[in-house]
mmCIF file with all atom_site columns, C-alpha atoms in Angstrom:
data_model
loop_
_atom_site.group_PDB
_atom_site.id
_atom_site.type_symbol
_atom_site.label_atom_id
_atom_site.label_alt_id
_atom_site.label_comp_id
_atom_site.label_asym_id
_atom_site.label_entity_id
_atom_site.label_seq_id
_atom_site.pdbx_PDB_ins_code
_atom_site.Cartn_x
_atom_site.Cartn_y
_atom_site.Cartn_z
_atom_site.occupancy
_atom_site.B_iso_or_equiv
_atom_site.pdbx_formal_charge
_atom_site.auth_seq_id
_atom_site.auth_comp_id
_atom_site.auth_asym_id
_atom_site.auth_atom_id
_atom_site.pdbx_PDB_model_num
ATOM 1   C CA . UNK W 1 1   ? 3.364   0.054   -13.965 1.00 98.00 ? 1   UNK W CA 1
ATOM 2   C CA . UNK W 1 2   ? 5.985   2.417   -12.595 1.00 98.00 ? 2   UNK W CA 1
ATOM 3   C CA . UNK W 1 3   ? 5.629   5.416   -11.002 1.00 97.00 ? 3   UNK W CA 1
ATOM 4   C CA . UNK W 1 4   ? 6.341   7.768   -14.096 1.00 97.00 ? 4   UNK W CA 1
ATOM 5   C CA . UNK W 1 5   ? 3.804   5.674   -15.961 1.00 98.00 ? 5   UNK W CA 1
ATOM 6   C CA . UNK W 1 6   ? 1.056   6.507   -12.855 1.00 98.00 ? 6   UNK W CA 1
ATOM 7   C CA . UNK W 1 7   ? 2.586   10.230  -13.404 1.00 98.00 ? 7   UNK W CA 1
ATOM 8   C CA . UNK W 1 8   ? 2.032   9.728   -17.240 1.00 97.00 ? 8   UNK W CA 1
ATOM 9   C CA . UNK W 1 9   ? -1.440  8.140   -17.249 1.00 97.00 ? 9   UNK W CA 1
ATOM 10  C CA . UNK W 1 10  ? -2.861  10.529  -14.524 1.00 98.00 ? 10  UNK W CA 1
ATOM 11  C CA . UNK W 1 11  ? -1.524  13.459  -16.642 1.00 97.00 ? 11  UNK W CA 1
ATOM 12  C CA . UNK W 1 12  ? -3.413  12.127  -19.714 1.00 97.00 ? 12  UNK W CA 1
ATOM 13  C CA . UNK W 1 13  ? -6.764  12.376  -16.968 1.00 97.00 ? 13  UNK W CA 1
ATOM 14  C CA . UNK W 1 14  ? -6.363  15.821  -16.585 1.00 96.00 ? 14  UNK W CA 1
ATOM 15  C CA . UNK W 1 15  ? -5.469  17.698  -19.626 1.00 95.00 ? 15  UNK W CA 1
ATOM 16  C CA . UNK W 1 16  ? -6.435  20.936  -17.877 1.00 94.00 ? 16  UNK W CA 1
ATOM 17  C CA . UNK W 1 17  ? -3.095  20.144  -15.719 1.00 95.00 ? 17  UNK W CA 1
ATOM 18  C CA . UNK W 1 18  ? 0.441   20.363  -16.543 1.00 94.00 ? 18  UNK W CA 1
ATOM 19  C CA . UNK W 1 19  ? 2.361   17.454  -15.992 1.00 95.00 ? 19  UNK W CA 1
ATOM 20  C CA . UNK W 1 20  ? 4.304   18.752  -13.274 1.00 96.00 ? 20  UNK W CA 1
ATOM 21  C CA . UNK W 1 21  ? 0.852   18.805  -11.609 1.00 97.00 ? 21  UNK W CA 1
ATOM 22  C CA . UNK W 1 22  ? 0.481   14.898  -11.798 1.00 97.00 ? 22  UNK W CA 1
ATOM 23  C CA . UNK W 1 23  ? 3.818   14.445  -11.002 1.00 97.00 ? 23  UNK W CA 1
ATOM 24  C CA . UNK W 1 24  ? 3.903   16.749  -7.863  1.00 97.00 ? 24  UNK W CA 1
ATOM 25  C CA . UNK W 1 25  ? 0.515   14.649  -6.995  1.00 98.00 ? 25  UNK W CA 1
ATOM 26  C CA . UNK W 1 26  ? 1.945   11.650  -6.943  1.00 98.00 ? 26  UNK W CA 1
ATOM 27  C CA . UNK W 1 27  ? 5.284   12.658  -5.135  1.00 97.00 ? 27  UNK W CA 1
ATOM 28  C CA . UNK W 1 28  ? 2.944   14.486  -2.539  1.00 97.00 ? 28  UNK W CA 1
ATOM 29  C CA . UNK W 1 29  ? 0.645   11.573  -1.950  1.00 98.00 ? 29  UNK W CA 1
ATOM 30  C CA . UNK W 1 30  ? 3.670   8.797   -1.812  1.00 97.00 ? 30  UNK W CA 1
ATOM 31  C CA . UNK W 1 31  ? 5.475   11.373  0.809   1.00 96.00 ? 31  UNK W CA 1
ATOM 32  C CA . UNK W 1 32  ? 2.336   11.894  2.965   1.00 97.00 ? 32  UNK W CA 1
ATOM 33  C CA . UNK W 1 33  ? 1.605   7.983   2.944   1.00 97.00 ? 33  UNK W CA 1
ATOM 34  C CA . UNK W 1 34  ? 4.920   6.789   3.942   1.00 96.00 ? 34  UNK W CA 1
ATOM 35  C CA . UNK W 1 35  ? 5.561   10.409  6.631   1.00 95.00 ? 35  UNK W CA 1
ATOM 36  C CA . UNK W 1 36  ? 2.489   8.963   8.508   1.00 95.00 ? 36  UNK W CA 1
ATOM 37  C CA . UNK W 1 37  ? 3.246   5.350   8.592   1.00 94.00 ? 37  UNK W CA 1
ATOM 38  C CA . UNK W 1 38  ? 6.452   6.198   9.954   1.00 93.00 ? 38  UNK W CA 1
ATOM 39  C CA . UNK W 1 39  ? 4.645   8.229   12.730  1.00 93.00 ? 39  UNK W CA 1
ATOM 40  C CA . UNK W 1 40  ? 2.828   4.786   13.343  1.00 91.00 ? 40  UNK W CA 1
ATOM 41  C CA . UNK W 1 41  ? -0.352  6.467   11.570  1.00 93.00 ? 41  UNK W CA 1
ATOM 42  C CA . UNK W 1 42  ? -2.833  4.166   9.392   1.00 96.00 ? 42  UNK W CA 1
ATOM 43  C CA . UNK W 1 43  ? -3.698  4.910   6.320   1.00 97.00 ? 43  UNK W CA 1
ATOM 44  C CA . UNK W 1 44  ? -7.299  3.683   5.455   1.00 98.00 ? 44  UNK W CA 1
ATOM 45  C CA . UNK W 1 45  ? -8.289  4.330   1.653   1.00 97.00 ? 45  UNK W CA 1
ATOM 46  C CA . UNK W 1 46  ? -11.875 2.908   0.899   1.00 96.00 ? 46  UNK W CA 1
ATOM 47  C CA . UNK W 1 47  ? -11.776 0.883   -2.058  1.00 94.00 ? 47  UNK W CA 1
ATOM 48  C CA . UNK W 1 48  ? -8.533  -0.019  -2.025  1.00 98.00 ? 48  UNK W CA 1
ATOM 49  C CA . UNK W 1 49  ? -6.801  -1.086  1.048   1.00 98.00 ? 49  UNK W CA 1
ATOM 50  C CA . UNK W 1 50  ? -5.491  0.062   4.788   1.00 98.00 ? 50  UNK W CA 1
ATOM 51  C CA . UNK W 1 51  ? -1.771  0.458   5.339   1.00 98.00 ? 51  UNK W CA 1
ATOM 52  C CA . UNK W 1 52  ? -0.665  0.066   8.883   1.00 96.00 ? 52  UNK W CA 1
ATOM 53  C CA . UNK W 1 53  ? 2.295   -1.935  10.966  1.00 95.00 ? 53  UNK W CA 1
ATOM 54  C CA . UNK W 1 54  ? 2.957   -4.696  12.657  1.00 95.00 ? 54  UNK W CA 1
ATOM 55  C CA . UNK W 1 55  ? 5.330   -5.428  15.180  1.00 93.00 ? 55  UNK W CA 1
ATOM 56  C CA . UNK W 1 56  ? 8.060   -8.095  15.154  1.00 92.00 ? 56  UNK W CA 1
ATOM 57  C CA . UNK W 1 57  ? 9.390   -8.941  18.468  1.00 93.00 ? 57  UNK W CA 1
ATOM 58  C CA . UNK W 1 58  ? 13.107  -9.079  19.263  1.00 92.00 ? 58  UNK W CA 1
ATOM 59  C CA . UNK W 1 59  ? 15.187  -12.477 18.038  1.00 92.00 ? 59  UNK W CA 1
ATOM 60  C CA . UNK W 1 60  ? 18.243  -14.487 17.610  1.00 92.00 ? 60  UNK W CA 1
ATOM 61  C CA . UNK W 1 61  ? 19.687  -13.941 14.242  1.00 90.00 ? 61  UNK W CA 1
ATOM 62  C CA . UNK W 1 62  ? 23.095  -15.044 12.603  1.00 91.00 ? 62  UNK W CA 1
ATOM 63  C CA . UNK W 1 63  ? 25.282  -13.873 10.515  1.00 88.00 ? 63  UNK W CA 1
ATOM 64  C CA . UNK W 1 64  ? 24.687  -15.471 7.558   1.00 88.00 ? 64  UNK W CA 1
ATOM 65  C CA . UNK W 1 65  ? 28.557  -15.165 6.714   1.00 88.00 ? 65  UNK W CA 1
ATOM 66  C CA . UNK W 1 66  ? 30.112  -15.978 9.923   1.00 90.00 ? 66  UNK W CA 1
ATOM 67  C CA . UNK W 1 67  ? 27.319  -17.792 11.614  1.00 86.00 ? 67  UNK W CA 1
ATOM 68  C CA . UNK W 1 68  ? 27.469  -15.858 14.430  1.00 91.00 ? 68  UNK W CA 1
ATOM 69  C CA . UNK W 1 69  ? 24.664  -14.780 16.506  1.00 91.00 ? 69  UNK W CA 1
ATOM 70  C CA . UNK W 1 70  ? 23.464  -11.524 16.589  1.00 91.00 ? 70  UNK W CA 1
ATOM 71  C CA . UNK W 1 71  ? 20.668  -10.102 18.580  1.00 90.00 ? 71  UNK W CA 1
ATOM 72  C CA . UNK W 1 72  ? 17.827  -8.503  16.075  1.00 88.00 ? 72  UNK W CA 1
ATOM 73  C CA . UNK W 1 73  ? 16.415  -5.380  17.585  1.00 88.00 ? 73  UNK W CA 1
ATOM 74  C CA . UNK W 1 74  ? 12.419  -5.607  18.234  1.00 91.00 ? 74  UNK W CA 1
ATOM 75  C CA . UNK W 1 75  ? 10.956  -3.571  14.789  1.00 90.00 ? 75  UNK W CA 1
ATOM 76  C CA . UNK W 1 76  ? 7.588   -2.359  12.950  1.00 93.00 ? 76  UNK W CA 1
ATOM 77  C CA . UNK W 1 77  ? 7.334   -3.544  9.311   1.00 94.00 ? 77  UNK W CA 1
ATOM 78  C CA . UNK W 1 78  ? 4.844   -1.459  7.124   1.00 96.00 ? 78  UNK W CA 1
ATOM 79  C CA . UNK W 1 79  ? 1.664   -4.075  6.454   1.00 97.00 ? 79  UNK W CA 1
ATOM 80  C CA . UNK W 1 80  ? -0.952  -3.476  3.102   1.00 98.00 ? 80  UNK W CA 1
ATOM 81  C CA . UNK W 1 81  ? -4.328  -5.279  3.343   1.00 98.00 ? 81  UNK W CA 1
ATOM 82  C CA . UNK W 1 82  ? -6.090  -4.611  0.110   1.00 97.00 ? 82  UNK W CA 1
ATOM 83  C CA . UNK W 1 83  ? -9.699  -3.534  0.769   1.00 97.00 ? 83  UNK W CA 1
ATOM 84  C CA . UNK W 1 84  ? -12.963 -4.730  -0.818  1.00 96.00 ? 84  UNK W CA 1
ATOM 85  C CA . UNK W 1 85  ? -13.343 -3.826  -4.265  1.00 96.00 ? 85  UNK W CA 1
ATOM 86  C CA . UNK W 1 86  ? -9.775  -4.122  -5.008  1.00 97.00 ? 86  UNK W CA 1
ATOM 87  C CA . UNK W 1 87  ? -9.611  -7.652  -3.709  1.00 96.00 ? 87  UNK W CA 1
ATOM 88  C CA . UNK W 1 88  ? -12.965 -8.502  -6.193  1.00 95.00 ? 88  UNK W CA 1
ATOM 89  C CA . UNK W 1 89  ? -10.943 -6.889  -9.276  1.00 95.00 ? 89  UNK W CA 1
ATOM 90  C CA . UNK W 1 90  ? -8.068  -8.804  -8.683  1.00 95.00 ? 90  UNK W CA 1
ATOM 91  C CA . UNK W 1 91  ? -9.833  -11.862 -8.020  1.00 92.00 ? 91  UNK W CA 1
ATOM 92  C CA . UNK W 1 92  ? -11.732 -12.058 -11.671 1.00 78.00 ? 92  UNK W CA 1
ATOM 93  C CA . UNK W 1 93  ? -9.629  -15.713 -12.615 1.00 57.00 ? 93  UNK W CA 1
ATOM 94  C CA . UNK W 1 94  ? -12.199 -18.308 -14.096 1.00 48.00 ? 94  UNK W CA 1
ATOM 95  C CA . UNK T 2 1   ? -5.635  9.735   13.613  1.00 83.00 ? 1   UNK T CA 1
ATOM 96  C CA . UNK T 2 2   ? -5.751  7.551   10.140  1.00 94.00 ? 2   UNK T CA 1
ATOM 97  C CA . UNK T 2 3   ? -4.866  8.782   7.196   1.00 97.00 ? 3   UNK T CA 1
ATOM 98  C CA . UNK T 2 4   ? -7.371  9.020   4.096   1.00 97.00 ? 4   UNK T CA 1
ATOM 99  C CA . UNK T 2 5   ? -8.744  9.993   0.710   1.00 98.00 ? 5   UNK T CA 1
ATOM 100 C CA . UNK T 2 6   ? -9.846  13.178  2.277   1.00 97.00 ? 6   UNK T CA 1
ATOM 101 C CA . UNK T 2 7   ? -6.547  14.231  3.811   1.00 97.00 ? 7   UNK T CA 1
ATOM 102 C CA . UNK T 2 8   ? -4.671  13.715  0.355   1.00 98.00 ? 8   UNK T CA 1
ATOM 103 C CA . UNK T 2 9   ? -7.175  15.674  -1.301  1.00 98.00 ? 9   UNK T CA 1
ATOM 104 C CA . UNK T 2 10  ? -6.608  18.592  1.518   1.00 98.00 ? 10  UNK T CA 1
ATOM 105 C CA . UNK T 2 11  ? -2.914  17.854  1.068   1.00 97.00 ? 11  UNK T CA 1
ATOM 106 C CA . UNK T 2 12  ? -2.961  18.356  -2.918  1.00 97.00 ? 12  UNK T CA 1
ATOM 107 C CA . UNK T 2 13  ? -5.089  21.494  -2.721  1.00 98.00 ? 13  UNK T CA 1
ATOM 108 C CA . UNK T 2 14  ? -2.870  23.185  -0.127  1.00 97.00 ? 14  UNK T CA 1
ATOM 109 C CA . UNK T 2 15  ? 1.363   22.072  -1.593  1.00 96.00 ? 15  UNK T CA 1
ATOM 110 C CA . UNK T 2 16  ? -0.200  21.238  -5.265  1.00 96.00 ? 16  UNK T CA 1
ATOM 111 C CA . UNK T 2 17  ? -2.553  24.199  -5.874  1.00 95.00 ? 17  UNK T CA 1
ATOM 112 C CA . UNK T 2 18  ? -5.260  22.373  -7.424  1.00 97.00 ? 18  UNK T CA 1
ATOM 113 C CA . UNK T 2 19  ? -8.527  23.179  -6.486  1.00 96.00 ? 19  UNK T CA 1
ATOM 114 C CA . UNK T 2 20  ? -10.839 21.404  -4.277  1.00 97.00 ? 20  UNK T CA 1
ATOM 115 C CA . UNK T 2 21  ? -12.662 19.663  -7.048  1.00 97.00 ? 21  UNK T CA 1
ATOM 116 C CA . UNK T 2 22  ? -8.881  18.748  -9.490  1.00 97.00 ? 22  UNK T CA 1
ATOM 117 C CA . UNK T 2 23  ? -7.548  17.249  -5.705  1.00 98.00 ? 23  UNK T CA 1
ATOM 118 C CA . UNK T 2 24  ? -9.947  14.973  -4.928  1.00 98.00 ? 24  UNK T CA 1
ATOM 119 C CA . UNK T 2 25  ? -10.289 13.458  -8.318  1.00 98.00 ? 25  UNK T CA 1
ATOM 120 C CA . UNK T 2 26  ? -6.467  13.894  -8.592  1.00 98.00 ? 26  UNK T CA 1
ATOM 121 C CA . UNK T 2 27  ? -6.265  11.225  -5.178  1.00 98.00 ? 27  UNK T CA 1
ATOM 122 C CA . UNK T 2 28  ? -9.508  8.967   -6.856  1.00 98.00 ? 28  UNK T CA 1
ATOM 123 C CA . UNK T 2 29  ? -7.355  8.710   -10.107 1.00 98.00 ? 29  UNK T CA 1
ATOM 124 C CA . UNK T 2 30  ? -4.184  7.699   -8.436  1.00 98.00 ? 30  UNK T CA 1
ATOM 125 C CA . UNK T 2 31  ? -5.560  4.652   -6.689  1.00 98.00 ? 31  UNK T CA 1
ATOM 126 C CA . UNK T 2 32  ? -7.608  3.707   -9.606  1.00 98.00 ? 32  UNK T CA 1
ATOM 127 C CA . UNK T 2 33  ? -4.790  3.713   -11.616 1.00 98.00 ? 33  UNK T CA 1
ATOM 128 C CA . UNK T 2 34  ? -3.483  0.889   -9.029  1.00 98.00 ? 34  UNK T CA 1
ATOM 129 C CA . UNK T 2 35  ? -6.601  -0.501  -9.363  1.00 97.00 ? 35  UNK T CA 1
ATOM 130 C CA . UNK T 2 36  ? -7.049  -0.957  -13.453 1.00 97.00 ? 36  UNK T CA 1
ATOM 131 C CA . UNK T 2 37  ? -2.685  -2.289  -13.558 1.00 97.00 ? 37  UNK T CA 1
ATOM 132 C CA . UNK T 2 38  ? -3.622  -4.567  -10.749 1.00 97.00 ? 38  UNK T CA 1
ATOM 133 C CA . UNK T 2 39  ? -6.842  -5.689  -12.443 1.00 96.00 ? 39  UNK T CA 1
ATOM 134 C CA . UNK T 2 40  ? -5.086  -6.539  -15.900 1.00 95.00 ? 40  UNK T CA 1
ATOM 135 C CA . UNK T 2 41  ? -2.538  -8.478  -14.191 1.00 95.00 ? 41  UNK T CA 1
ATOM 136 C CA . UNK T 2 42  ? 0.292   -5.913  -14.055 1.00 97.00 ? 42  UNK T CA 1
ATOM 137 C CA . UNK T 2 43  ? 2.328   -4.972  -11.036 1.00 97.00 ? 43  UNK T CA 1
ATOM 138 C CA . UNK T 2 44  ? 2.927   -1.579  -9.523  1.00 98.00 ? 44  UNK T CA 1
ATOM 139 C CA . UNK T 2 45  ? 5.974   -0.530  -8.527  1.00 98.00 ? 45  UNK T CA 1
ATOM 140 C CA . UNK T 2 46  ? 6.474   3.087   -6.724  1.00 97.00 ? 46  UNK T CA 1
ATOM 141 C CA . UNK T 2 47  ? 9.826   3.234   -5.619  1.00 94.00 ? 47  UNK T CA 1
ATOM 142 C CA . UNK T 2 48  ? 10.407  4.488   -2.148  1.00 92.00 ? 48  UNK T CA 1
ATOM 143 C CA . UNK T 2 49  ? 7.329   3.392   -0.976  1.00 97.00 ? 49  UNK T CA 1
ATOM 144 C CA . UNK T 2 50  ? 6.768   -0.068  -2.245  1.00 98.00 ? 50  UNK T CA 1
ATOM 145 C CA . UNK T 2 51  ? 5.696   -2.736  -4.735  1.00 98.00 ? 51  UNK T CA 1
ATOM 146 C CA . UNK T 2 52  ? 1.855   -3.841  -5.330  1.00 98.00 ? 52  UNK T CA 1
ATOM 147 C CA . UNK T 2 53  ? 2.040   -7.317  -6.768  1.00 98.00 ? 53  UNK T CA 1
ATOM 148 C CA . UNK T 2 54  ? -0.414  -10.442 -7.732  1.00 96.00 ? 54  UNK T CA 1
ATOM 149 C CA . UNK T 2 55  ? -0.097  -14.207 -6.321  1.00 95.00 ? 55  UNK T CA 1
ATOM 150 C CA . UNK T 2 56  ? -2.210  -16.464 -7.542  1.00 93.00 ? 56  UNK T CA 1
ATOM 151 C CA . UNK T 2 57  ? -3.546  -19.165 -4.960  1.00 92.00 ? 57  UNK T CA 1
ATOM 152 C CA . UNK T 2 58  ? -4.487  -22.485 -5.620  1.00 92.00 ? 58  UNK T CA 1
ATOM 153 C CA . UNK T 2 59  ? -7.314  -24.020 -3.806  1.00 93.00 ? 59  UNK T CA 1
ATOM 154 C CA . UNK T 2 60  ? -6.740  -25.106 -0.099  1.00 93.00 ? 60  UNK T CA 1
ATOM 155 C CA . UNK T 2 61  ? -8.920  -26.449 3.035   1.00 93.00 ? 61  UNK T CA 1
ATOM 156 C CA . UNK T 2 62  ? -10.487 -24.270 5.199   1.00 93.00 ? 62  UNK T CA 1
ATOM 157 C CA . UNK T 2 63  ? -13.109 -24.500 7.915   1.00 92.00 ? 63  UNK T CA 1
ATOM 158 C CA . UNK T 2 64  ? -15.970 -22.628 8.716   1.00 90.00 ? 64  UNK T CA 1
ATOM 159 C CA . UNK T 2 65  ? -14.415 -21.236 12.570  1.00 91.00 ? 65  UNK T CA 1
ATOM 160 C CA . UNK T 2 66  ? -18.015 -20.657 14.287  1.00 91.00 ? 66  UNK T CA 1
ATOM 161 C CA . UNK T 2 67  ? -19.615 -24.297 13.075  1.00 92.00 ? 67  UNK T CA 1
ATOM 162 C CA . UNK T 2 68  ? -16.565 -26.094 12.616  1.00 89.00 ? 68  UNK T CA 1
ATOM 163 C CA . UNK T 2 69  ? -17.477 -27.176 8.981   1.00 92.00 ? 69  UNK T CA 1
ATOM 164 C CA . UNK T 2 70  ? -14.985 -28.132 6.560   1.00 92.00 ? 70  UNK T CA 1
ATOM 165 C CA . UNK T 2 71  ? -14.908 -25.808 3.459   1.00 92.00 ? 71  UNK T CA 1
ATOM 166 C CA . UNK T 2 72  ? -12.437 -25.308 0.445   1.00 92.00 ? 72  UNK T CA 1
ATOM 167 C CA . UNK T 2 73  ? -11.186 -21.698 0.419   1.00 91.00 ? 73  UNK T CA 1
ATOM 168 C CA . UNK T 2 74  ? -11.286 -21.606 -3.598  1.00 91.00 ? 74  UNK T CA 1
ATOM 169 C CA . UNK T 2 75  ? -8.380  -20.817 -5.787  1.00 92.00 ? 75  UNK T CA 1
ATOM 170 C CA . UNK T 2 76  ? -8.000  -16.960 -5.956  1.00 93.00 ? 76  UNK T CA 1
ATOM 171 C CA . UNK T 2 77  ? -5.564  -13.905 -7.034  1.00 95.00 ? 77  UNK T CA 1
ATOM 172 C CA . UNK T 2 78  ? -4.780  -11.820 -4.614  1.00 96.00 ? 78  UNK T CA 1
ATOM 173 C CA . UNK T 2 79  ? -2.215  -8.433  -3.857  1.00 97.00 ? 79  UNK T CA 1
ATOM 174 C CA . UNK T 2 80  ? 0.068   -8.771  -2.221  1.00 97.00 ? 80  UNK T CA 1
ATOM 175 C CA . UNK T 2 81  ? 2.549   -5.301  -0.614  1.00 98.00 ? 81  UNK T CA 1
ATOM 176 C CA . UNK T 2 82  ? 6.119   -5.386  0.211   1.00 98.00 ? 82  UNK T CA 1
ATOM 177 C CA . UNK T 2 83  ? 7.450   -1.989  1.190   1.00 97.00 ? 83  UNK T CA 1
ATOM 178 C CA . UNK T 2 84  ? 10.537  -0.341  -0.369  1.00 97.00 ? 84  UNK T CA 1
ATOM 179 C CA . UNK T 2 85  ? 14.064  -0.779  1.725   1.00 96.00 ? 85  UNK T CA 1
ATOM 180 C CA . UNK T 2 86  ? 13.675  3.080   1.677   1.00 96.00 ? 86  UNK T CA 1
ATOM 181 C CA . UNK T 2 87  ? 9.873   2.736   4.081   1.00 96.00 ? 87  UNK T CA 1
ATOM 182 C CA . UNK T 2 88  ? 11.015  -0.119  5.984   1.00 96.00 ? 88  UNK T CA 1
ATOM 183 C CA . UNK T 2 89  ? 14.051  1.659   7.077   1.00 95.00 ? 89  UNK T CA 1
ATOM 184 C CA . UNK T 2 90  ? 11.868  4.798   7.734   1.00 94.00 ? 90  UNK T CA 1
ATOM 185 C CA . UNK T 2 91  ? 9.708   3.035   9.832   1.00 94.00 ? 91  UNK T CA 1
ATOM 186 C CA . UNK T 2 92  ? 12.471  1.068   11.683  1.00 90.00 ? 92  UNK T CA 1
ATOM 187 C CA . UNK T 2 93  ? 14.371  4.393   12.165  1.00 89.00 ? 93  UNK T CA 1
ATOM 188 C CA . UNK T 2 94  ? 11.105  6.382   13.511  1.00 86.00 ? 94  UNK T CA 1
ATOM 189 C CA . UNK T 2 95  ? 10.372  3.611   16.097  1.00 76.00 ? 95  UNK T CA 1
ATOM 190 C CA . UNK T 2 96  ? 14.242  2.874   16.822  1.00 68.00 ? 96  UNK T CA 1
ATOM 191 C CA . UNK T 2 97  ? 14.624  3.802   20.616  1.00 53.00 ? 97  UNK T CA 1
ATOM 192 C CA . UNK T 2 98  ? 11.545  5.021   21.668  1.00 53.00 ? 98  UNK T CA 1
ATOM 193 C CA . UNK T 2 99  ? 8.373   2.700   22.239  1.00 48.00 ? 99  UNK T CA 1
ATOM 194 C CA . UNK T 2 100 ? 10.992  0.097   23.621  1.00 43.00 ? 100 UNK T CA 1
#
């Protein structure tokens, strides 16, 4: 599923809405989610999953082309751990 | 400060215009919509922000940590997250500098 068909199915949800509606929803919600990990904010949806970071340390890298070293910066990588009820749904193999 | 359903809903009634009761369903729908592609064995892709995506395991040893008892974790699906180029370099570019 891609993001216009989230936009597409949610707009079939609400016929009372435009489409714009769903699609300004979804643009809104994506924005919001990724503005407050990048202020280093979880994101904790019940049902579903938290979103939060985790921090890699500084290390020797190379240059895969020139095998040179480089020194990699210390970073925060986003993290998704789904929650409960997503994890059963998933999980519904034989 | 953690984000949540509640927020979005605040956050779709205020820059959306939908009312109260349209913005919360409007946030329940979006991650049941996840939910339901997950479910049926389709991936989710929602570019700049990230891919949602299945892995099946197959059955591997575990251990029960507080007795010590050997245990098979069963073979499971599971979903697994990896973040757009566009949010990782957000991130990185937020946290570049500061917090050294």
């Amino acid at each position: 599923m891609t993001k216009s068909e989230l936009i597409a199915n949610l707009a079939a949800r609400f016929p009372q809405l435009v489409v714009k509606d769903a699609e300004l929803s979804v643009k809104a919600i994506i924005d919001s989610m990724a503005d407050n990990l990048a202020s280093g904010e979880r994101i904790e949806i019940r049902g579903f999953g938290s979103f939060s970071l985790n921090y890699r340390p500084p290390r020797l890298g190379r240059n895969p082309k020139t095998g040179s070293k480089v020194q990699v910066p210390e970073k925060y990588v986003p993290h998704f751990k789904a929650g409960k009820e997503l994890r059963e749904r998933v999980d519904l193999v034989e | 400060m953690t984000l949540t359903k509640a927020d979005l809903a605040d956050l779709l009634f205020e820059q959306v215009g939908l009312n109260k009761r349209e913005a919360k369903d409007m946030v329940e729908a979006f991650f049941e919509e996840i939910r339901t592609a997950l479910e049926s064995g389709d991936s989710v892709k929602l570019s700049g922000f990230g891919n949602f995506e299945l892995r099946q395991k197959s059955e591997r040893p575990g251990r029960n940590p507080k007795t010590g008892e050997e245990i098979p974790i069963t073979a499971r699906r599971v979903v697994t997250f990896h973040a757009s180029q566009k949010l990782k370099l957000k991130v990185e570019e937020a946290y570049a500098g500061d917090r050294a």
